[in-house]
Coordinates of C-alpha atoms and ligand atoms in Angstrom, one line a residue:
M375 CA 180.9 3.5 99.4
T376 CA 180.9 5.3 102.7
T377 CA 179.8 8.8 103.6
S378 CA 181.7 11.4 105.6
E379 CA 180.6 12.9 108.9
A380 CA 179.9 16.2 107.2
E381 CA 177.7 14.3 104.7
Q382 CA 175.8 12.6 107.5
R383 CA 175.3 15.9 109.3
A384 CA 174.1 17.4 106.0
M385 CA 171.6 14.5 105.6
Q386 CA 170.2 15.3 109.0
R387 CA 169.8 18.9 108.0
A388 CA 168.2 17.9 104.6
L389 CA 165.7 15.7 106.5
A390 CA 164.8 18.7 108.7
L391 CA 164.5 21.0 105.7
A392 CA 162.1 18.5 104.0
V393 CA 159.6 18.8 106.8
T394 CA 159.7 22.6 107.0
P395 CA 156.3 23.6 108.4
G396 CA 153.7 24.7 105.8
V397 CA 155.0 22.4 103.1
P398 CA 152.0 20.4 101.8
L399 CA 151.8 16.7 102.6
G400 CA 151.1 15.7 99.0
P401 CA 150.7 14.9 96.2
N402 CA 154.5 15.5 95.8
P403 CA 157.0 14.1 98.3
R404 CA 158.7 16.4 100.8
V405 CA 162.4 16.6 99.9
G406 CA 165.4 18.5 101.4
C407 CA 168.8 19.1 99.8
V408 CA 172.1 20.5 101.1
L409 CA 175.1 21.4 98.9
L410 CA 178.5 20.9 100.5
A411 CA 181.9 22.3 99.4
P412 CA 184.8 19.8 99.2
D413 CA 185.9 20.9 102.7
G414 CA 182.5 19.9 104.1
T415 CA 181.1 23.4 104.6
T416 CA 177.6 24.2 103.5
I417 CA 177.2 26.1 100.2
A418 CA 173.4 26.2 99.9
E419 CA 170.2 24.6 101.0
G420 CA 166.9 23.9 99.4
F421 CA 163.6 22.2 100.0
H422 CA 160.6 21.4 97.9
R423 CA 157.6 23.6 98.6
G424 CA 154.8 21.6 96.9
A425 CA 153.7 20.4 93.5
G426 CA 154.6 22.7 90.6
T427 CA 157.4 24.5 92.5
P428 CA 161.2 23.7 92.0
H429 CA 162.5 20.4 93.4
A430 CA 164.8 20.6 96.4
E431 CA 167.9 20.1 94.3
A432 CA 166.9 22.9 91.9
A433 CA 166.2 25.2 94.9
A434 CA 169.6 24.6 96.4
L435 CA 171.4 24.9 93.0
A436 CA 169.6 28.2 92.4
E437 CA 170.9 29.5 95.7
A438 CA 174.4 28.2 95.1
G439 CA 174.9 29.6 91.5
D440 CA 178.5 29.0 90.3
A441 CA 179.6 27.8 93.8
A442 CA 177.9 24.4 93.0
R443 CA 180.9 23.5 90.8
G444 CA 182.8 20.6 92.5
A445 CA 180.2 20.3 95.2
T446 CA 178.5 17.3 96.8
A447 CA 174.7 17.3 96.8
V448 CA 173.1 15.6 99.9
V449 CA 169.4 15.0 99.2
T450 CA 166.7 13.0 100.9
L451 CA 165.3 11.5 97.7
E452 CA 167.1 10.1 94.6
P453 CA 167.3 13.0 92.1
C454 CA 164.5 12.7 89.5
N455 CA 165.3 12.0 85.9
H456 CA 162.2 13.3 84.2
T457 CA 160.6 16.4 82.9
G458 CA 157.3 16.7 84.7
R459 CA 156.0 19.9 86.2
T460 CA 159.8 20.9 86.3
G461 CA 162.9 19.7 84.6
P462 CA 165.1 16.7 85.5
C463 CA 167.3 17.2 88.6
S464 CA 169.8 14.7 87.4
E465 CA 170.6 17.0 84.4
A466 CA 170.6 20.1 86.5
L467 CA 173.1 18.6 88.9
I468 CA 175.4 17.5 86.1
A469 CA 175.1 20.9 84.3
A470 CA 176.0 22.7 87.6
G471 CA 179.2 20.6 88.0
V472 CA 178.2 18.7 91.1
V473 CA 180.7 15.8 91.4
R474 CA 179.1 13.7 94.1
V475 CA 175.5 12.9 95.2
V476 CA 174.5 11.3 98.5
F477 CA 170.8 10.4 98.7
A478 CA 168.6 8.6 101.2
Q479 CA 165.5 7.1 99.6
P480 CA 165.6 5.6 96.0
D481 CA 162.8 7.0 93.8
A482 CA 160.6 4.2 92.6
N483 CA 158.1 6.6 91.0
P484 CA 157.9 5.2 87.4
V485 CA 157.8 8.7 85.8
A486 CA 160.9 10.0 87.7
V487 CA 163.0 6.8 88.1
G488 CA 166.7 6.5 86.9
G489 CA 168.4 9.6 88.4
A490 CA 171.2 7.7 90.0
G491 CA 172.0 5.8 86.8
R492 CA 172.0 9.0 84.7
L493 CA 174.3 10.7 87.2
R494 CA 176.8 7.8 87.2
E495 CA 176.8 7.8 83.4
A496 CA 178.0 11.4 83.6
A497 CA 180.8 10.3 86.0
V498 CA 179.1 11.7 89.1
E499 CA 179.9 9.6 92.2
V500 CA 176.6 8.4 93.7
V501 CA 175.8 6.9 97.2
G502 CA 172.3 5.9 98.0
G503 CA 170.5 4.6 101.1
E504 CA 172.0 7.0 103.7
M505 CA 169.3 7.4 106.5
I506 CA 166.8 5.7 104.2
D507 CA 164.4 4.8 107.1
E508 CA 164.1 8.4 108.3
A509 CA 163.5 9.6 104.7
Q510 CA 160.8 7.0 104.0
A511 CA 159.1 7.9 107.3
I512 CA 158.8 11.5 106.1
N513 CA 156.9 10.5 103.0
R514 CA 155.2 7.4 104.4
A515 CA 152.0 7.7 102.3
W516 CA 153.8 8.8 99.1
T517 CA 156.2 5.9 99.4
F518 CA 153.4 3.4 100.1
A519 CA 151.2 4.6 97.2
I520 CA 154.1 4.2 94.7
A521 CA 154.9 0.7 95.9
H522 CA 151.3 -0.5 96.2
R523 CA 149.7 1.6 93.4
R524 CA 147.0 2.6 95.8
P525 CA 146.6 5.0 98.8
F526 CA 147.5 4.0 102.3
V527 CA 144.3 3.4 104.3
T528 CA 143.9 4.5 107.9
W529 CA 140.6 3.3 109.4
K530 CA 139.5 5.4 112.4
F531 CA 136.7 4.7 114.8
A532 CA 135.6 5.8 118.3
T533 CA 134.2 3.1 120.6
T534 CA 132.9 2.5 124.0
L535 CA 134.7 0.0 126.3
D536 CA 132.4 -2.7 125.0
G537 CA 133.1 -2.0 121.3
R538 CA 130.0 0.0 120.5
S539 CA 130.1 3.0 118.2
A540 CA 126.5 4.0 118.5
A541 CA 123.5 3.3 120.8
T542 CA 120.5 1.3 119.6
D543 CA 118.7 4.5 118.7
G544 CA 121.6 5.4 116.4
T545 CA 123.0 8.2 118.5
S546 CA 126.8 8.3 118.4
R547 CA 127.6 11.8 119.7
W548 CA 129.5 12.0 121.9
V549 CA 131.3 8.7 122.4
S550 CA 134.7 10.3 122.5
S551 CA 135.9 13.3 124.5
R552 CA 136.6 16.7 123.1
A553 CA 140.3 16.0 123.5
A554 CA 139.9 12.8 121.3
R555 CA 137.8 14.7 118.8
L556 CA 140.5 17.4 118.5
D557 CA 143.1 14.7 118.0
T558 CA 141.0 13.2 115.3
H559 CA 141.0 16.5 113.4
R560 CA 144.7 16.6 113.7
L561 CA 145.0 13.1 112.1
R562 CA 142.4 14.0 109.4
G563 CA 144.7 16.9 108.5
L564 CA 147.6 14.5 107.9
C565 CA 145.6 12.7 105.2
D566 CA 144.6 13.8 101.7
T567 CA 141.2 12.0 101.6
M568 CA 138.3 11.5 103.9
L569 CA 136.2 8.4 102.9
V570 CA 132.8 7.4 104.1
G571 CA 129.9 5.4 102.6
T572 CA 126.6 6.7 101.3
S573 CA 124.7 5.5 104.5
T574 CA 126.9 7.6 106.8
V575 CA 126.1 10.7 104.6
E576 CA 122.4 9.9 104.7
V577 CA 122.2 9.1 108.4
D578 CA 124.9 11.3 110.1
D579 CA 125.3 14.0 107.5
P580 CA 129.0 14.8 108.6
E581 CA 130.8 17.7 107.1
L582 CA 134.1 15.8 107.0
T583 CA 136.3 18.9 107.1
V584 CA 139.4 19.4 109.2
R585 CA 138.7 22.0 111.9
D586 CA 140.9 23.7 114.5
E587 CA 140.5 24.2 118.3
V588 CA 137.9 27.0 117.7
D589 CA 136.0 24.8 115.2
E590 CA 137.2 26.8 112.1
P591 CA 138.2 24.9 109.0
V592 CA 141.9 24.8 108.3
A593 CA 143.4 26.1 105.1
I594 CA 144.3 22.8 103.4
Q595 CA 141.4 20.4 103.4
P596 CA 141.4 16.7 102.3
L597 CA 139.2 15.6 99.5
R598 CA 135.8 14.4 100.9
A599 CA 134.9 11.1 99.1
V600 CA 131.7 9.2 99.6
M601 CA 131.4 5.7 98.0
G602 CA 128.3 3.7 97.2
L603 CA 125.7 3.3 94.5
R604 CA 122.8 5.2 95.9
D605 CA 122.1 8.8 94.8
L606 CA 122.6 11.4 97.5
P607 CA 120.7 14.6 98.2
T608 CA 122.8 17.6 97.2
D609 CA 122.0 19.4 100.4
R610 CA 124.2 17.1 102.5
R611 CA 127.0 18.9 104.3
I612 CA 129.7 16.8 102.6
F613 CA 128.8 18.7 99.4
N614 CA 129.2 22.2 100.9
D615 CA 131.9 24.6 99.6
R616 CA 134.3 24.2 102.5
A617 CA 136.3 21.5 100.7
E618 CA 136.2 19.4 97.5
S619 CA 134.0 16.4 97.4
V620 CA 133.5 13.4 95.1
H621 CA 130.9 10.6 94.9
L622 CA 132.6 7.3 93.9
R623 CA 129.8 5.2 92.4
T624 CA 131.1 1.8 93.7
R625 CA 130.8 -0.4 96.7
D626 CA 134.1 -2.1 96.0
P627 CA 137.0 -0.9 98.1
E628 CA 139.5 -1.8 95.5
I629 CA 137.8 0.2 92.8
A630 CA 137.3 3.2 95.1
L631 CA 141.0 3.2 96.0
A632 CA 142.0 2.8 92.3
E633 CA 139.9 5.9 91.5
L634 CA 141.4 7.9 94.3
H635 CA 144.9 6.8 93.3
A636 CA 144.2 8.0 89.8
R637 CA 143.4 11.4 91.4
D638 CA 146.9 11.4 93.0
R639 CA 145.5 10.6 96.5
Q640 CA 147.9 8.8 98.8
H641 CA 146.4 8.6 102.2
V642 CA 142.7 7.8 102.9
F643 CA 141.2 8.3 106.3
L644 CA 138.3 5.9 106.5
E645 CA 135.6 7.1 108.8
G646 CA 132.6 5.2 107.5
G647 CA 130.3 3.0 109.3
P648 CA 130.5 -0.8 110.2
T649 CA 129.6 -2.0 106.7
L650 CA 132.3 0.0 105.0
A651 CA 134.8 -1.0 107.6
R652 CA 134.0 -4.7 107.1
A653 CA 134.3 -4.3 103.3
F654 CA 137.8 -2.8 103.6
L655 CA 138.9 -5.4 106.3
A656 CA 137.6 -8.3 104.3
A657 CA 139.5 -7.1 101.2
G658 CA 142.7 -6.7 103.3
L659 CA 142.7 -3.0 102.4
V660 CA 143.2 -1.5 105.9
D661 CA 146.8 -0.6 106.6
E662 CA 146.4 1.1 109.9
V663 CA 143.7 1.3 112.6
V664 CA 143.3 4.2 114.9
T665 CA 140.8 3.7 117.8
Y666 CA 139.6 6.1 120.5
V667 CA 138.3 4.2 123.5
A668 CA 136.0 6.0 125.8
P669 CA 135.3 4.7 129.4
M670 CA 131.7 4.1 128.7
L671 CA 129.4 1.0 128.5
L672 CA 126.3 0.6 126.3
G673 CA 125.7 -3.2 126.5
S674 CA 123.9 -3.0 123.1
G675 CA 124.1 -0.9 120.0
R676 CA 126.0 -0.7 116.8
S677 CA 129.4 -2.4 116.7
A678 CA 132.4 -0.6 115.2
V679 CA 132.5 -3.2 112.4
A680 CA 129.9 -5.4 110.9
D681 CA 129.9 -9.2 111.1
L682 CA 133.2 -10.5 109.8
G683 CA 132.0 -14.1 109.6
I684 CA 134.4 -15.1 112.4
H685 CA 132.8 -17.7 114.7
T686 CA 135.7 -19.1 116.7
I687 CA 138.4 -17.3 118.6
T688 CA 141.3 -18.9 116.7
D689 CA 139.9 -17.1 113.6
A690 CA 140.0 -13.6 115.2
L691 CA 141.6 -10.9 113.1
H692 CA 144.6 -9.8 115.1
L693 CA 146.0 -6.3 115.3
H694 CA 149.5 -5.3 116.4
V695 CA 149.6 -2.2 118.6
T696 CA 152.2 0.3 117.4
D697 CA 151.3 3.2 119.7
V698 CA 149.2 4.0 122.8
A699 CA 148.3 7.6 123.8
V700 CA 146.4 8.9 126.8
L701 CA 144.1 11.8 126.0
Q702 CA 143.6 13.6 129.3
G703 CA 140.0 14.8 129.8
H704 CA 139.3 18.5 130.6
G705 CA 136.4 20.2 132.3
G706 CA 134.8 17.2 133.8
E707 CA 135.4 15.0 130.8
D708 CA 137.0 11.6 131.3
T709 CA 140.3 10.4 129.8
N710 CA 140.2 8.6 126.5
V711 CA 142.8 6.3 125.1
R712 CA 144.0 6.2 121.5
L713 CA 145.4 3.0 120.1
T714 CA 147.2 2.9 116.8
M715 CA 147.4 -0.6 115.3
K716 CA 148.5 -2.5 112.3
P717 CA 146.3 -5.4 111.1
Q718 CA 148.1 -8.7 110.9
K719 CA 148.0 -10.1 107.4
R720 CA 146.2 -13.5 107.3
S721 CA 147.8 -16.4 105.7
S722 CA 144.6 -17.8 104.2
Ligands
AOF1468 C1 159.3 16.7 94.1 N1 160.2 17.5 94.8 O1 162.2 17.9 95.5 C2 161.9 16.0 94.2 C3 161.0 15.2 93.5 O2 155.4 16.7 90.0 P1 156.8 16.8 89.4 O3 156.7 16.8 87.9 O4 157.5 18.0 90.0 O5 157.6 15.5 89.8 C4 157.4 14.9 91.0 C5 158.3 13.7 91.1 O6 159.6 14.1 91.0 C6 158.1 13.1 92.5 O7 157.0 12.2 92.5 C7 159.4 12.4 92.7 O8 159.4 11.1 92.1 C8 160.4 13.3 91.9 N2 161.3 14.1 92.8 N3 159.7 15.7 93.5 O9 158.1 17.1 94.1 C9 161.5 17.2 94.9 N4 163.2 15.7 94.3
ZN1469 ZN1 163.7 16.6 90.6

């Protein structure tokens, strides 16, 4: 079944509504909805404002009132079919007299699944998959976490030109420039979990909060998770009251991610040291790598990742570059480069 030009325009609008600034990045998906009259004009719009608030469809229906009868609902995610924090949107659309639903991304969430089927049962016309790529990109981590039953993992590190993340005396401030550090905070803010190992907490004592240009913590902070078996002193900065923190008593990346998934976490920002990085890489649990390269040489010192047991070049772990950004230095600081990469899955 095809969609009309008015429906395609409405989907563009619904995608824009979904990413309205201020809407939290999780744990719920960001969703937009536009209700169209039979002549293609807009009756009402809605978007989801975060867990516990009405779904996008419900928000649009509330605005439309009786005008929803005979309407087409254009929505970025397949309407849900469950009673969770709110009621099922499939039933709300049927009750309101909506006759046609165009959605982008199917909902694979096991608790919500089945909306399209329920609507069809009630003789509502349903078209799925319209602008699906754009819709999935909006909720990349949410979509990934449902498909893989674990959070998406971004491993971030800063390095010198010769692949060192700290000098031999352990000092690592300041490998990257201020512009690169600010950029890191922006990326931290796009995740819902910061993850490091116990040794990073012992040695570097990072606060792991997201801070703005004037070094003030932003309003919504990711969970700060530390993994490892060792006990930690409670006076470490990671345990201060500026954000939530949790100690995951395991060294196993898979178990750590399972625990975070159980807490509804969908995007982990891995900022641990070389040992933790190796554990995640060896387990095939790194989905994205973000690297800040500083024009600096050390010649010795700690590598960004511990020994991967690779002894010949043909065994190298390859990454595919998806983005390159130049972070211009200010006030005498040099330019840094940010590489975003995807690890290539190994056949063996
Ligand atoms: C949303 N907003 O606009 C739509 C959602 O936490 P609950 O009980 O409200 O349910 C969340 C699930 O509902 C979500 O994971 C997704 O599968 C479905 N649709 N959720 O938060 C929306 N349309
Ligand atoms: Zn819903």
